[in-house]
PDB file of C-alpha atoms in Angstrom:
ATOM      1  CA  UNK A   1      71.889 186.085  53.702  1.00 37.00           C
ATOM      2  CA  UNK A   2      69.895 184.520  51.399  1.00 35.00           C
ATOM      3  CA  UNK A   3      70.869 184.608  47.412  1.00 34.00           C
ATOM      4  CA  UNK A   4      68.558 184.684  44.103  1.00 34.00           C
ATOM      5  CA  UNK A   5      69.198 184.329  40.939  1.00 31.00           C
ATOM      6  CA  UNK A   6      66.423 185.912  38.733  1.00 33.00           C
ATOM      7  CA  UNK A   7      66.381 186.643  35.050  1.00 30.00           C
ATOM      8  CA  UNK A   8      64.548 189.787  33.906  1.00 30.00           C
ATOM      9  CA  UNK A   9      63.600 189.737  29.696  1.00 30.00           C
ATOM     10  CA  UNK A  10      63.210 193.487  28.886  1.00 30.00           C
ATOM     11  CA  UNK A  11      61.387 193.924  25.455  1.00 30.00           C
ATOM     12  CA  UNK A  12      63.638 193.244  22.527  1.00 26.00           C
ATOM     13  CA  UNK A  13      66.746 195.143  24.553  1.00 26.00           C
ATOM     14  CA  UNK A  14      68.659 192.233  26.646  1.00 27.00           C
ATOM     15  CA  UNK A  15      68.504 189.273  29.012  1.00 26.00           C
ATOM     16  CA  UNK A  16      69.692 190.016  32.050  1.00 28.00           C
ATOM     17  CA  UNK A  17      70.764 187.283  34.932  1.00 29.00           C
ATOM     18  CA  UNK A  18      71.430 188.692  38.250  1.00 30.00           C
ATOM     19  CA  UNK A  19      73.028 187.629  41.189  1.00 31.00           C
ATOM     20  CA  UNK A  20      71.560 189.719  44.450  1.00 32.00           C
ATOM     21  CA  UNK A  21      71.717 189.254  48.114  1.00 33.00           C
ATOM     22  CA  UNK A  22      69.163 190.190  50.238  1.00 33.00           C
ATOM     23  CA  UNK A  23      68.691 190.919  54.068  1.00 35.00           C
ATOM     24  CA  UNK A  24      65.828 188.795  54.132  1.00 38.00           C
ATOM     25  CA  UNK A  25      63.191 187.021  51.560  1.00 44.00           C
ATOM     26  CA  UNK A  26      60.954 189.232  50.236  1.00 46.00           C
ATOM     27  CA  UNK A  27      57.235 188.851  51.404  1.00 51.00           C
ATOM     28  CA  UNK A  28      55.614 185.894  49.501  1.00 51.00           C
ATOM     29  CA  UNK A  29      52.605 188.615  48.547  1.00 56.00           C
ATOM     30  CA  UNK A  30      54.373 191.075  46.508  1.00 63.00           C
ATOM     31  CA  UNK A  31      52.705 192.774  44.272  1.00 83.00           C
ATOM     32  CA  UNK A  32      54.715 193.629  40.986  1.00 90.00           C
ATOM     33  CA  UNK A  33      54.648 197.109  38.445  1.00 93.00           C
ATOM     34  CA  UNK A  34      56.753 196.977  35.284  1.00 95.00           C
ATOM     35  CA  UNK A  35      57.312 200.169  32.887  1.00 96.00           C
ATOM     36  CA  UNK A  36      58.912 199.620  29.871  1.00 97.00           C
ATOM     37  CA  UNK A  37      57.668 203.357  28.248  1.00 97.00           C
ATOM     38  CA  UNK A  38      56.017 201.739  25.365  1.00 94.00           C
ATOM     39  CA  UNK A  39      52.920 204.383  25.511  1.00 92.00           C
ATOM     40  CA  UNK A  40      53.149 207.063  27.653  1.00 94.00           C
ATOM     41  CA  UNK A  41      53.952 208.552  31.079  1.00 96.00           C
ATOM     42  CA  UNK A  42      51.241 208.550  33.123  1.00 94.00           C
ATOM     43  CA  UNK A  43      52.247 206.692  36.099  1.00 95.00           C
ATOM     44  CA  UNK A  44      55.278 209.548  36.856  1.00 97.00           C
ATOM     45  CA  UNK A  45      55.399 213.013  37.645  1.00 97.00           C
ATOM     46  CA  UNK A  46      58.153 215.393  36.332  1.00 98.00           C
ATOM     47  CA  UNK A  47      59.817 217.877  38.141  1.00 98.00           C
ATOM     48  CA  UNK A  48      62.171 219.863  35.674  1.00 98.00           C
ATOM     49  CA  UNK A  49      63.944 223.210  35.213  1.00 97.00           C
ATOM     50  CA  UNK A  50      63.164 225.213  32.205  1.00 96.00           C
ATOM     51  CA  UNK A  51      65.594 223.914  29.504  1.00 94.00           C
ATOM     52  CA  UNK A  52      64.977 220.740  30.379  1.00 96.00           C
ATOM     53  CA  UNK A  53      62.857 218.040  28.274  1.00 97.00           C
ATOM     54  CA  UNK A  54      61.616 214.681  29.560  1.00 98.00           C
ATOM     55  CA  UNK A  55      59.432 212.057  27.542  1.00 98.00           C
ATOM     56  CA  UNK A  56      59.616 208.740  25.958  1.00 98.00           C
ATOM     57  CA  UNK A  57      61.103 208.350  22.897  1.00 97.00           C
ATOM     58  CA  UNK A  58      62.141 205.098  20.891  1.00 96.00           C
ATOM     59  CA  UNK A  59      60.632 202.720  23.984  1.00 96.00           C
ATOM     60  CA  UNK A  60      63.212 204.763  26.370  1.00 98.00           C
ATOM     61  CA  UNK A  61      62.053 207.548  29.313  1.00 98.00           C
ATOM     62  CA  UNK A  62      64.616 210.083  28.060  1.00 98.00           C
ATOM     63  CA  UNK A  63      65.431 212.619  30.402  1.00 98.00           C
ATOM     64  CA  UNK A  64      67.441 215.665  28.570  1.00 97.00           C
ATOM     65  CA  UNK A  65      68.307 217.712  31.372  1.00 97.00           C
ATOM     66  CA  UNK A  66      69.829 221.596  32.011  1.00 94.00           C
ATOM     67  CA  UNK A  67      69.909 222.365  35.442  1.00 96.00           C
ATOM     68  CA  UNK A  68      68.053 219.039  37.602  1.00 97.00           C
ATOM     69  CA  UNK A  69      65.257 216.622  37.502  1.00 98.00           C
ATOM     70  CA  UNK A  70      63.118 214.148  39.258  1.00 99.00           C
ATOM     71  CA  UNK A  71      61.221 211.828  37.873  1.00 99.00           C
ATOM     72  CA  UNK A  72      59.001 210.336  40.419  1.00 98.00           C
ATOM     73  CA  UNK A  73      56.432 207.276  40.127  1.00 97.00           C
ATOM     74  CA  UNK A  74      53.150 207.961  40.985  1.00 94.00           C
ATOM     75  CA  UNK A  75      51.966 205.616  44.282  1.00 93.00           C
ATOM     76  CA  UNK A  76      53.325 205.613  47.320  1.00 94.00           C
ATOM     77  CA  UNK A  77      55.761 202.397  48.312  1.00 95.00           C
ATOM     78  CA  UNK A  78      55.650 199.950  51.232  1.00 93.00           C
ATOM     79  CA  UNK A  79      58.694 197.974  52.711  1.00 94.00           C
ATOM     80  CA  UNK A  80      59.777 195.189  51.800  1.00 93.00           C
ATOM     81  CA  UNK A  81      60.517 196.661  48.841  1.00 94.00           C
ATOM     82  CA  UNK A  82      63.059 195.941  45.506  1.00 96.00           C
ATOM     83  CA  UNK A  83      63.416 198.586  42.641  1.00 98.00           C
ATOM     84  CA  UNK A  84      65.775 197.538  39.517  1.00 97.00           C
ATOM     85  CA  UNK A  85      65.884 199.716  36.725  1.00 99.00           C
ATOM     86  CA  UNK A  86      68.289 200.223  33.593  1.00 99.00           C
ATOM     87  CA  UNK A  87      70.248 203.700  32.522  1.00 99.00           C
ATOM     88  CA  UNK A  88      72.610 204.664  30.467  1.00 98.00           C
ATOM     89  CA  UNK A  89      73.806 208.243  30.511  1.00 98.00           C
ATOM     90  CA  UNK A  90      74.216 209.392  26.624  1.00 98.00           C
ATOM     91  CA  UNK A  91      77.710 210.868  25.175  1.00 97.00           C
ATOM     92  CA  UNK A  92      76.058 213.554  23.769  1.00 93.00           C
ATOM     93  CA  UNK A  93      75.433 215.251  27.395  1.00 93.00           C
ATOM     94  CA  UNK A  94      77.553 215.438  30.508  1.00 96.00           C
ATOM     95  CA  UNK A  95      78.528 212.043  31.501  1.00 97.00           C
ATOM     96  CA  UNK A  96      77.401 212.199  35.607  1.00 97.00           C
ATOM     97  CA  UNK A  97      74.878 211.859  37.521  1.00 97.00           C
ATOM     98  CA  UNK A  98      72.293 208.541  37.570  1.00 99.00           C
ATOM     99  CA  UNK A  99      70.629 209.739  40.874  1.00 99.00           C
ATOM    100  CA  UNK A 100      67.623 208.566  42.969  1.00 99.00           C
ATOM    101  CA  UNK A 101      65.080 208.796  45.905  1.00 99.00           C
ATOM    102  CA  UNK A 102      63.178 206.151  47.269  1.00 99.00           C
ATOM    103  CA  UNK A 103      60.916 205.469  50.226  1.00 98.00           C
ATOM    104  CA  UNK A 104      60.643 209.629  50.502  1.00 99.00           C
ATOM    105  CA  UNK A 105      58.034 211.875  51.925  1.00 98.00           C
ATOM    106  CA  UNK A 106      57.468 214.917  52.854  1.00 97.00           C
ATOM    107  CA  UNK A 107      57.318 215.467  56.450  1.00 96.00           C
ATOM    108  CA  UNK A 108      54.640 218.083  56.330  1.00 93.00           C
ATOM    109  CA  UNK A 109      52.540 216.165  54.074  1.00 94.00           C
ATOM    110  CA  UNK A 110      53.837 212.275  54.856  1.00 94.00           C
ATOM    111  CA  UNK A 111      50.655 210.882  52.815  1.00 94.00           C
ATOM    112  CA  UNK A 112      51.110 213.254  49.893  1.00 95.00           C
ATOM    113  CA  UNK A 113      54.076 214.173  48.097  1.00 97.00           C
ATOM    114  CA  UNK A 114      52.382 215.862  45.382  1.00 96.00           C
ATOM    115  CA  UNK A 115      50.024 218.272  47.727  1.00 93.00           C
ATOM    116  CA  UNK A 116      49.685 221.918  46.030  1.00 91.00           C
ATOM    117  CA  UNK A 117      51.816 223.685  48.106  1.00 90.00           C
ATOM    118  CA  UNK A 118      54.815 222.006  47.838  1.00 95.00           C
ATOM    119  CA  UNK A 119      58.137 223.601  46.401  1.00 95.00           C
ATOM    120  CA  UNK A 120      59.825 221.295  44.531  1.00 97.00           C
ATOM    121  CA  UNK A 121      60.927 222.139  41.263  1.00 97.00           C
ATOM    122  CA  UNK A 122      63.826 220.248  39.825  1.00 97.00           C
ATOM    123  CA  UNK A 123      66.717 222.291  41.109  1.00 97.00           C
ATOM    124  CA  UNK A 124      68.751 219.933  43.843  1.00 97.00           C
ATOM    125  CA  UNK A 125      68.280 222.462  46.732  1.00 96.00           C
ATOM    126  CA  UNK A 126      64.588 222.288  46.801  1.00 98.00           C
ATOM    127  CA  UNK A 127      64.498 218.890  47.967  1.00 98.00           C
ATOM    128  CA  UNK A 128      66.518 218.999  51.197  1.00 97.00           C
ATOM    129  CA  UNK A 129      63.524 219.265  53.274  1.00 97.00           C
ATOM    130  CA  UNK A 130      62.249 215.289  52.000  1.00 98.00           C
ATOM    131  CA  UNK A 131      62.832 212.669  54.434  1.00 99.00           C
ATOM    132  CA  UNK A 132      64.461 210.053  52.340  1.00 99.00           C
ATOM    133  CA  UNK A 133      67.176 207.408  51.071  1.00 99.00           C
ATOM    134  CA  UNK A 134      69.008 209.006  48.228  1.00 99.00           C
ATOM    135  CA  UNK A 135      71.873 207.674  46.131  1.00 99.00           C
ATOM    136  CA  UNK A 136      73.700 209.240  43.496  1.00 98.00           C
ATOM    137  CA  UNK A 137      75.974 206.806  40.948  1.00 98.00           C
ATOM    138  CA  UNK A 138      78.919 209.097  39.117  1.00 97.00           C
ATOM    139  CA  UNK A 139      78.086 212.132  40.897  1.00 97.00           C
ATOM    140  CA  UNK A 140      80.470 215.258  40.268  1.00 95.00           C
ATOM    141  CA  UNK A 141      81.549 214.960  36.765  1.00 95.00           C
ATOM    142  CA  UNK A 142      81.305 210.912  37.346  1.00 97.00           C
ATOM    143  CA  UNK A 143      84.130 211.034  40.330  1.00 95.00           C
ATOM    144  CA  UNK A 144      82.107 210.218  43.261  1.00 97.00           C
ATOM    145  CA  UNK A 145      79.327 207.857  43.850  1.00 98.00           C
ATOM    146  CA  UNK A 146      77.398 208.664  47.806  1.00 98.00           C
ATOM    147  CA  UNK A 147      74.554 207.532  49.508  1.00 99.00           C
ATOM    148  CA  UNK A 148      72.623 209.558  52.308  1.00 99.00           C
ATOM    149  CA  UNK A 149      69.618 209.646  54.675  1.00 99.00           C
ATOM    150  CA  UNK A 150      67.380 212.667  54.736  1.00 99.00           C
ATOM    151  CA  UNK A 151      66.305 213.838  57.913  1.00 98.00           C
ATOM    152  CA  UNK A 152      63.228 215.913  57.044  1.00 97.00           C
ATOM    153  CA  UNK A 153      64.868 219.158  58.696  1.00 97.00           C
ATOM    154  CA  UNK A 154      67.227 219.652  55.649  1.00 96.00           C
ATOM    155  CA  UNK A 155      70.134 217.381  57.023  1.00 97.00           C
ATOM    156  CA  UNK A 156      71.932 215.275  54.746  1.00 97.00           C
ATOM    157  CA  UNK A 157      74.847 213.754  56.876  1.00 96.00           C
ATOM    158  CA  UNK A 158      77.549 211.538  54.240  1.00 97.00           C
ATOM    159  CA  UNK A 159      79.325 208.902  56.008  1.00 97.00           C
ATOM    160  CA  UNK A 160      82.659 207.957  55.084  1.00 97.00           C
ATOM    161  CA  UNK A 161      81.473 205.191  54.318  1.00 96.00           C
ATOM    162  CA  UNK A 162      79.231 205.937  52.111  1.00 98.00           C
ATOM    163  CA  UNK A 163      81.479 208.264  49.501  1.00 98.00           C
ATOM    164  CA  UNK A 164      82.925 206.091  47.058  1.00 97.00           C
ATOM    165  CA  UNK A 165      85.471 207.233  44.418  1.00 94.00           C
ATOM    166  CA  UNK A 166      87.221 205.096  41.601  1.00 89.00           C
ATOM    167  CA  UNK A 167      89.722 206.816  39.164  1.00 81.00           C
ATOM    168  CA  UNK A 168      88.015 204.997  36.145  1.00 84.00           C
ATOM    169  CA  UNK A 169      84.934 206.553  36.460  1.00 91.00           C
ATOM    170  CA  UNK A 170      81.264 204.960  37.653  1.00 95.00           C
ATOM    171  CA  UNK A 171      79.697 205.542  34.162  1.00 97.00           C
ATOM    172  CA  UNK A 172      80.974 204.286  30.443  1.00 97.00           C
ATOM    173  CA  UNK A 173      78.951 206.595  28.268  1.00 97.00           C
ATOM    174  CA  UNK A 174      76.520 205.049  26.481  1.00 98.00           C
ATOM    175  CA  UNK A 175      76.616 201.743  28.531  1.00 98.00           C
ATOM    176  CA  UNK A 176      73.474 200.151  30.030  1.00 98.00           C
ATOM    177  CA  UNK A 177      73.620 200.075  33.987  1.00 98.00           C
ATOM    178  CA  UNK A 178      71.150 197.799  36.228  1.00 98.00           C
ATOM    179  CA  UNK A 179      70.748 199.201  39.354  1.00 98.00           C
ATOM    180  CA  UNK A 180      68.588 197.517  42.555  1.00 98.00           C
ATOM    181  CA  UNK A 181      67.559 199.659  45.423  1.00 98.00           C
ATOM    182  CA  UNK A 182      65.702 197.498  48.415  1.00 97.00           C
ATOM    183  CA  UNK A 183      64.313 198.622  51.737  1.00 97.00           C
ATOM    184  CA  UNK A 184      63.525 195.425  53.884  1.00 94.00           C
ATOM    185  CA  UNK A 185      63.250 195.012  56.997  1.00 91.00           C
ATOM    186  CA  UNK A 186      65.180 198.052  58.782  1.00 96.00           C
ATOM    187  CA  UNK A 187      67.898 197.829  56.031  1.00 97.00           C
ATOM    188  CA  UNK A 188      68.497 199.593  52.351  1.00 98.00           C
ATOM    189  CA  UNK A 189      70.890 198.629  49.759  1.00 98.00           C
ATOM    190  CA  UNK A 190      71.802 199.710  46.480  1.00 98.00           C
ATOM    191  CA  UNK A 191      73.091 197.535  43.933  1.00 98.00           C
ATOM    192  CA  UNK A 192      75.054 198.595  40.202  1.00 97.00           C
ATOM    193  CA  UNK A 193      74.856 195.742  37.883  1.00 97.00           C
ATOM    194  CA  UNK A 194      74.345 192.794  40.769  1.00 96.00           C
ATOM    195  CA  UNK A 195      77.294 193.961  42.685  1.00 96.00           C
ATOM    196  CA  UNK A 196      76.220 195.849  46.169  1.00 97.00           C
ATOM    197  CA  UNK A 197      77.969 198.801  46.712  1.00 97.00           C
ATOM    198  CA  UNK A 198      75.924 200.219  49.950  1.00 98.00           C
ATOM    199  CA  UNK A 199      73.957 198.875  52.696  1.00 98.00           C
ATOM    200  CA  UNK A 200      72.653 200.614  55.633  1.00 98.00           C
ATOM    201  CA  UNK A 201      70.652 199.474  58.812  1.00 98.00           C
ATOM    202  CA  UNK A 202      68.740 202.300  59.490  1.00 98.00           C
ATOM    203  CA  UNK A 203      67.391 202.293  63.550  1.00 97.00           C
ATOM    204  CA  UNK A 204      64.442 204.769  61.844  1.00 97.00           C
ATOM    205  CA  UNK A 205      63.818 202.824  58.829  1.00 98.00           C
ATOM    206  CA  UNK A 206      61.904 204.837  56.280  1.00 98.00           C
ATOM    207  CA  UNK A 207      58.702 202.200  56.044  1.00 96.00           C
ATOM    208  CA  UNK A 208      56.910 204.062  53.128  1.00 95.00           C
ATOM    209  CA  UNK A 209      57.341 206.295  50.682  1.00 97.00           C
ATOM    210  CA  UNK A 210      57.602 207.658  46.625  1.00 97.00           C
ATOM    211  CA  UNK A 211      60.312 206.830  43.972  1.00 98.00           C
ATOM    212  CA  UNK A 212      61.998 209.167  41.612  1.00 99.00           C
ATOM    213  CA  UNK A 213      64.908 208.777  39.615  1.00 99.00           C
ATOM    214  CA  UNK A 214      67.041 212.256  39.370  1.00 98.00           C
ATOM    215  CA  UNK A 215      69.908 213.721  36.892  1.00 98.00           C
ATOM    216  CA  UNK A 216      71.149 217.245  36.554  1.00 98.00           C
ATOM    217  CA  UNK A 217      72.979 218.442  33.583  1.00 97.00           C
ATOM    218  CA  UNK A 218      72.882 214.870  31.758  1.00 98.00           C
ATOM    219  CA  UNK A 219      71.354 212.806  29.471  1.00 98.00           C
ATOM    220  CA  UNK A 220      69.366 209.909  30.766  1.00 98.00           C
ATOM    221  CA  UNK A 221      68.242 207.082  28.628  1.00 99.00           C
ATOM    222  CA  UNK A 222      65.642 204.150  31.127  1.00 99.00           C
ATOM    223  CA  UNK A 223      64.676 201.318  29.599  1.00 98.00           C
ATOM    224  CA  UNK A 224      62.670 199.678  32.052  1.00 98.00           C
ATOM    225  CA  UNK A 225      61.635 200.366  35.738  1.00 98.00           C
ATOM    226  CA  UNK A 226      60.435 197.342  38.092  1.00 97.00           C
ATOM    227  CA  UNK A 227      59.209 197.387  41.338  1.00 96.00           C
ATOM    228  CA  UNK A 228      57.978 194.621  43.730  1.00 93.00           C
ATOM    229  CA  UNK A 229      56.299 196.319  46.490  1.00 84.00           C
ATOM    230  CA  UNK A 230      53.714 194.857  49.576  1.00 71.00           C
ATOM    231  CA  UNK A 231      51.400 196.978  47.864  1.00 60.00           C
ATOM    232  CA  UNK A 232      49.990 199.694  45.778  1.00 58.00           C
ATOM    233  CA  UNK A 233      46.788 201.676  45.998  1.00 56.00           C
ATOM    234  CA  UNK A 234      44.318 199.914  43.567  1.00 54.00           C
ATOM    235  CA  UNK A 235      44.012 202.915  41.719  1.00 50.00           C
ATOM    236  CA  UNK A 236      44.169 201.266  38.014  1.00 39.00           C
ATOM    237  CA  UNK A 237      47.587 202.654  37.464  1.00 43.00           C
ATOM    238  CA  UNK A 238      49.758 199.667  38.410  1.00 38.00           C
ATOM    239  CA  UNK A 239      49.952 196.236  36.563  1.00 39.00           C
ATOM    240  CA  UNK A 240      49.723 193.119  39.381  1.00 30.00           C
ATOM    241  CA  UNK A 241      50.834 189.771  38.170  1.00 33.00           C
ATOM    242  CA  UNK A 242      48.104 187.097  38.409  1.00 27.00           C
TER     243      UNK A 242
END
């Protein structure tokens, strides 16, 4: 395995130097999208019970959520593939539940997660028909921390492997978080800040797919999203580097 050291400068928040080991090197013709919600949202897609209110405020996506939401990027993804964003759950909500989906699809619609007749609506149950990676960091009233593969017929088998618990707790409330989710090469991992805490090689590696970061019950504070993809759709909405 091959390691990297980048260094990310986010705004006026922090410097961040990272230490991450990859499977493989990432395709030398990446193309790169950063958020840092300085305007508005309209590269992402809420899905949100009522109760629930999600926008940007103070440079942040703020997700103050009741009873479950995904917030999903726009264009569809393409392997090899790094995400790294940075969370913090807020004391004055639940402290649990920093959750997210990447390289998913809908098995009755694989090019279009968004089609009109889907059902998704926030609520956790209504996306157990997705074929997806999925990770949840301080799950349960911040006691467990899991990773799992969707099947697309509502299956979502948990390894032992893959259901952490610490005694401490995975979140400190009101504490920034990096996390790094990659899909390369017939392997995912999912980093917390530069240390990796699952990999899986996956014989039916997910290739493609959306992004959406989830909570339920919690208040989520994001200060930036980054993504390094093979490609997006040259639709206007993404950022490339030159």
């Amino acid at each position: 395995m091959k390691r990297i050291l980048p260094t990310i400068c986010v705004s006026t928040f922090i410097t961040l130097p990272l230490q991450l080991t990859y499977a493989h090197d990432l395709a030398p013709a990446m193309r790169h999208f950063k958020e840092q919600f300085t305007q508005d949202l309209s590269h992402w897609t809420i899905e949100q019970q009522p109760n629930g209110k999600t926008g940007i405020q103070e440079g942040q996506l703020v997700i103050n959520d009741d009873a479950g939401a995904t917030v999903w990027f726009h264009e569809r993804l393409h392997s090899p593939l790094r995400i790294r964003f940075q969370v913090q759950v807020a004391s004055s909500g639940r402290i649990s539940d920093i959750n997210m989906f990447w390289m998913a699809r809908d098995p009755s619609t694989p090019e279009n997660l968004f089609h009109d007749s889907h059902t998704r609506n926030g609520r956790f149950n209504s996306y157990r028909g997705l074929e997806t990676y999925y990770a949840s960091i301080g799950g349960n009233d911040n006691q467990t921390t899991r990773f799992r593969r969707y099947d697309g017929l509502g299956n979502r088998p948990l390894r032992p492997e893959h259901d952490l618990r610490i005694e401490t707790g995975w979140i400190q409330p009101d504490t920034p978080i990096l996390i790094e989710l990659t899909a390369v090469h017939g392997k995912v991992q999912v980093f917390r800040d530069g240390a990796l805490i699952f990999e899986f090689d996956d014989s039916e590696f997910l290739a493609s797919g959306w992004f959406g970061i989830r909570t339920v019950n919690s208040h989520l504070k994001v200060d930036f999203v980054e993504i390094v993809s093979v490609a997006f759709p040259a639709s206007g909405k993404a950022n490339y580097p030159r």
